[in-house]
PDB file of C-alpha atoms in Angstrom:
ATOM      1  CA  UNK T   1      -6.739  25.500  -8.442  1.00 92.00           C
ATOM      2  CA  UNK T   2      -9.522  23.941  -5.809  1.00 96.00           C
ATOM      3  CA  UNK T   3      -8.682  21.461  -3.465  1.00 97.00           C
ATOM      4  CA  UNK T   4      -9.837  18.129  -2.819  1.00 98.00           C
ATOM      5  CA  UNK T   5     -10.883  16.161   0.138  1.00 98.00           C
ATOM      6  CA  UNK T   6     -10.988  12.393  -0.126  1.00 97.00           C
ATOM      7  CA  UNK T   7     -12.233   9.998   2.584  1.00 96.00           C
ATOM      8  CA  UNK T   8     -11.223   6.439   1.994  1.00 95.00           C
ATOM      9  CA  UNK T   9     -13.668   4.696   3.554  1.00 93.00           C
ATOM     10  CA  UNK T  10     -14.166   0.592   4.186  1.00 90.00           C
ATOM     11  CA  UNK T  11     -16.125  -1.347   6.220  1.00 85.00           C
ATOM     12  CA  UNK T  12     -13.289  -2.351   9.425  1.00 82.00           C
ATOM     13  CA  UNK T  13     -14.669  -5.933   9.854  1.00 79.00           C
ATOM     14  CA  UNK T  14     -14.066  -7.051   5.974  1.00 81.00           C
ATOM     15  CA  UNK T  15     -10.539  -5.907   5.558  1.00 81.00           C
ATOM     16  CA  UNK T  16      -8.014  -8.816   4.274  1.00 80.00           C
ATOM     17  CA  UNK T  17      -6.692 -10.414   7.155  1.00 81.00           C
ATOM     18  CA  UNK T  18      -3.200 -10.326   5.164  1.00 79.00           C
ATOM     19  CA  UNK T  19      -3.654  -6.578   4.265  1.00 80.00           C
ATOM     20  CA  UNK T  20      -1.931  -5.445   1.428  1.00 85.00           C
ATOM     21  CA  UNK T  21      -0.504  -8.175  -1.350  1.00 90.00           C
ATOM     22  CA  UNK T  22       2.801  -7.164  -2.474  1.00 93.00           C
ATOM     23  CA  UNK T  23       1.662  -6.389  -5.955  1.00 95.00           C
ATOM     24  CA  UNK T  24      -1.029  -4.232  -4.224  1.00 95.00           C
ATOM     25  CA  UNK T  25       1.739  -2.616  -2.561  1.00 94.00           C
ATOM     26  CA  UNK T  26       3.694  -2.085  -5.778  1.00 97.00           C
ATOM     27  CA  UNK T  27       0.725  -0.495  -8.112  1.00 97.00           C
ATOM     28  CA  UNK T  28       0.336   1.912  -4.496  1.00 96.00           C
ATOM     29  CA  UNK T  29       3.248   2.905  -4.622  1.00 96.00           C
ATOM     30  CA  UNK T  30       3.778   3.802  -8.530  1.00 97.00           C
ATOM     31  CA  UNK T  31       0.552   5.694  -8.399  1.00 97.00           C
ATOM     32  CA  UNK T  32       1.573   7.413  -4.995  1.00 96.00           C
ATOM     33  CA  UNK T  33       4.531   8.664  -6.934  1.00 97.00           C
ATOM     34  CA  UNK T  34       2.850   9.799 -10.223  1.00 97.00           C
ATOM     35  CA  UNK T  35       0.512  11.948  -8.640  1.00 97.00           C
ATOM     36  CA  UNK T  36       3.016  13.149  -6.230  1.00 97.00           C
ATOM     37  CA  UNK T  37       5.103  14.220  -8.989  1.00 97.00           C
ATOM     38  CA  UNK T  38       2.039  15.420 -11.335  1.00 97.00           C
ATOM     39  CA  UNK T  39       1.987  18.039  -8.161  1.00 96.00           C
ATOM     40  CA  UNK T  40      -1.619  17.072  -7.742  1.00 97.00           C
ATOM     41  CA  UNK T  41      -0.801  15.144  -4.391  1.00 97.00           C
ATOM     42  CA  UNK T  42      -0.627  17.405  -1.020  1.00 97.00           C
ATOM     43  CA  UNK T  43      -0.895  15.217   2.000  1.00 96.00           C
ATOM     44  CA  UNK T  44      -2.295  11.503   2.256  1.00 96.00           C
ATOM     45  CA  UNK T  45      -2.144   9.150   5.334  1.00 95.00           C
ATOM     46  CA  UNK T  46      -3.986   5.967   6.737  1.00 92.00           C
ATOM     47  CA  UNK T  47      -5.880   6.211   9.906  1.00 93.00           C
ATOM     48  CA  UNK T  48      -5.688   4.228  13.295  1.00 92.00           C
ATOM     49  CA  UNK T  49      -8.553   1.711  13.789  1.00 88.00           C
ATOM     50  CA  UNK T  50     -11.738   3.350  15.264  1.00 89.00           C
ATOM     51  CA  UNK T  51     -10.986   1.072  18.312  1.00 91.00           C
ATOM     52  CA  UNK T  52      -8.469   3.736  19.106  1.00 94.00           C
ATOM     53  CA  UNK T  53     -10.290   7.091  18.327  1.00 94.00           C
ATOM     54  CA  UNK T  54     -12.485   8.821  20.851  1.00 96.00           C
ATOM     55  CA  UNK T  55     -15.579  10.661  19.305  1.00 92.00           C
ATOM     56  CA  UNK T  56     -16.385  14.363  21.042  1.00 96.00           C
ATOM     57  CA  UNK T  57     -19.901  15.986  21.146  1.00 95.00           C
ATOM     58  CA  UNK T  58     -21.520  19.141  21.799  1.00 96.00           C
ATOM     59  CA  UNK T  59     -25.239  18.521  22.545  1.00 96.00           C
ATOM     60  CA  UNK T  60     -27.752  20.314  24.479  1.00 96.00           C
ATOM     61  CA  UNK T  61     -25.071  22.699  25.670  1.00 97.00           C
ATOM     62  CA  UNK T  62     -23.082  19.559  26.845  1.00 97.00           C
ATOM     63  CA  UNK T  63     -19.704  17.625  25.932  1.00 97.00           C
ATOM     64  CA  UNK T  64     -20.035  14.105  25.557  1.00 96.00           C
ATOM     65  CA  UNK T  65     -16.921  11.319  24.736  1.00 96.00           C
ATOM     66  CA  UNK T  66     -17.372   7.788  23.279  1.00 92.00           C
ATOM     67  CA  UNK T  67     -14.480   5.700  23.033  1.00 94.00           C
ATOM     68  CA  UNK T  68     -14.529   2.978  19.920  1.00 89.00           C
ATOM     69  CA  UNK T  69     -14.714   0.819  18.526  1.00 87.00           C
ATOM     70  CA  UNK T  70     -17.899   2.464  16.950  1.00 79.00           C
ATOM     71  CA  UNK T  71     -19.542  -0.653  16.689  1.00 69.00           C
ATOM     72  CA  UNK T  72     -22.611   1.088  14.935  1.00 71.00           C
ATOM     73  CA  UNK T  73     -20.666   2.504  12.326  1.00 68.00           C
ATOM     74  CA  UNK T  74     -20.827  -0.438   8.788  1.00 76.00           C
ATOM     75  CA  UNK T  75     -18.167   2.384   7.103  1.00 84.00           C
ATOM     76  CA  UNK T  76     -15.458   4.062   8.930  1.00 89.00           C
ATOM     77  CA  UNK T  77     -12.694   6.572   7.559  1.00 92.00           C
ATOM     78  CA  UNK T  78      -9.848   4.401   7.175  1.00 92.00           C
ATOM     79  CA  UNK T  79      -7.525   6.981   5.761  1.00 95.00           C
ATOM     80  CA  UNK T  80      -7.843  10.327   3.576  1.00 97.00           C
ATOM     81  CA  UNK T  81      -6.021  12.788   0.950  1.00 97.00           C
ATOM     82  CA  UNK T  82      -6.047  15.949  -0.212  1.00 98.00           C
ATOM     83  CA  UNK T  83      -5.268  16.711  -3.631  1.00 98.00           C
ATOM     84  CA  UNK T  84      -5.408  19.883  -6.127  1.00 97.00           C
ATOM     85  CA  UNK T  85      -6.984  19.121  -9.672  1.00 98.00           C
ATOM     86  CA  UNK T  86      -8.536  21.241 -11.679  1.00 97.00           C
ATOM     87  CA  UNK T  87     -12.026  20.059 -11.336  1.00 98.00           C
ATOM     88  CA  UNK T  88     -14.306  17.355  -9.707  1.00 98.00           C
ATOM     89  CA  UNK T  89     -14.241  15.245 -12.862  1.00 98.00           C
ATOM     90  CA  UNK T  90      -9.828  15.112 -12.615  1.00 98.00           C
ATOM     91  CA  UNK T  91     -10.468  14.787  -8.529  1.00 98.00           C
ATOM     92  CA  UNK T  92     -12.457  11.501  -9.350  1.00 98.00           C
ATOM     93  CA  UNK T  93     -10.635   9.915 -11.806  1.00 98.00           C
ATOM     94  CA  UNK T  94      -7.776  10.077  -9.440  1.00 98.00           C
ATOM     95  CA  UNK T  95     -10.062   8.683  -6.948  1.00 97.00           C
ATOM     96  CA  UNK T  96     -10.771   5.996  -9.392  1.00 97.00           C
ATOM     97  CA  UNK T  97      -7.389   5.155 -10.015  1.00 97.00           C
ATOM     98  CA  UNK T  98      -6.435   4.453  -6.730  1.00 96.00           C
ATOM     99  CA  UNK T  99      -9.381   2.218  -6.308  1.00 96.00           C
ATOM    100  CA  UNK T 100      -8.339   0.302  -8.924  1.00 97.00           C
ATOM    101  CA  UNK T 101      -4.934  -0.247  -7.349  1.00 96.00           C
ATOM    102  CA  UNK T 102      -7.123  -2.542  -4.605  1.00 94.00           C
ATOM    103  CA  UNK T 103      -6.554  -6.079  -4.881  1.00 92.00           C
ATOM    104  CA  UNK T 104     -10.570  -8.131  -5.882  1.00 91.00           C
ATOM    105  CA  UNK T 105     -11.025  -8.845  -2.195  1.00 88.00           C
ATOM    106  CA  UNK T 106     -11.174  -4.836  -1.031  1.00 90.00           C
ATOM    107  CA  UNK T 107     -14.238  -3.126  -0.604  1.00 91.00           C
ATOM    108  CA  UNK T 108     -13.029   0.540  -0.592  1.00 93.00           C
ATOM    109  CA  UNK T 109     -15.020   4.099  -1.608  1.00 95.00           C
ATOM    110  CA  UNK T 110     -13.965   7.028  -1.428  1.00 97.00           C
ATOM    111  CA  UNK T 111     -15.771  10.487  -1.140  1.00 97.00           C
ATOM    112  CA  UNK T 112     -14.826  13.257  -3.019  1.00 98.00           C
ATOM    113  CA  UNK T 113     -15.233  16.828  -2.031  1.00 98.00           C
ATOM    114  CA  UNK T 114     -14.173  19.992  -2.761  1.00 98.00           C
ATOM    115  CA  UNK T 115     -12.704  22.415   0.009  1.00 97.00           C
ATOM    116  CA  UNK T 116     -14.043  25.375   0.434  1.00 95.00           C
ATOM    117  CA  UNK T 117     -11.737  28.122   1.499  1.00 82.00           C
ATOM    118  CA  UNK T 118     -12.745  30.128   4.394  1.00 80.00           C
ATOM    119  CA  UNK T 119     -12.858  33.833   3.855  1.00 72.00           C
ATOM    120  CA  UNK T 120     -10.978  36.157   6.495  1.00 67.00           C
ATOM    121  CA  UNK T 121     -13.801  38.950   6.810  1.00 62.00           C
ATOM    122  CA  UNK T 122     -11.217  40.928   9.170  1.00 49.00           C
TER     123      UNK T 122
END
């Protein structure tokens, strides 16, 4: 069955000062655990605010680091999963069911794509 990358992405300077409300919590957690136990679920975490990251590149035959906050970036990651479904269309409505666990005053999307598994050509 494929795999699924999803990057949760919002825009770091419009999330709810309060964060999650309880009831936002609560529908989280329920769906956490359905699709956990639906064995579609493989790993899911949030991630640390861009302010902490460091971004790495290889340019012109040359390393270069930029600390964040990535004030140029409008979108950042904030957080990811990987699930197993049986197609994009089941990858996306599980997508679309944890956007609809958001509270009204989230702006959330997430980007769905499919792993491809790298071949070992010995």
């Amino acid at each position: 069955m494929p795999r699924f990358l999803t990057l949760v992405r919002v825009d770091e300077n419009n999330v709810p000062e309060e964060g999650f409300s309880p009831e936002m919590g609560e529908r989280m957690g329920a769906l956490l655990k359905e699709i956990t136990e639906a064995g579609v679920m493989l790993e899911t975490a949030g991630l640390a605010p861009t302010s902490e990251g460091r971004r790495v590149t290889w340019s012109g035959g040359k390393l270069s680091y930029t600390d964040g906050p990535f004030t140029e970036a409008t979108e950042v990651v904030g957080g990811y999963s990987i699930i197993q479904a049986k197609d994009m269309a089941e990858a996306v409505e599980w997508a679309n069911r944890f956007l609809k666990v958001h509270d009204d005053a989230w702006t959330v999307t997430c980007e769905v794509r499919q792993i491809t598994e790298m071949t070992d050509e010995g």
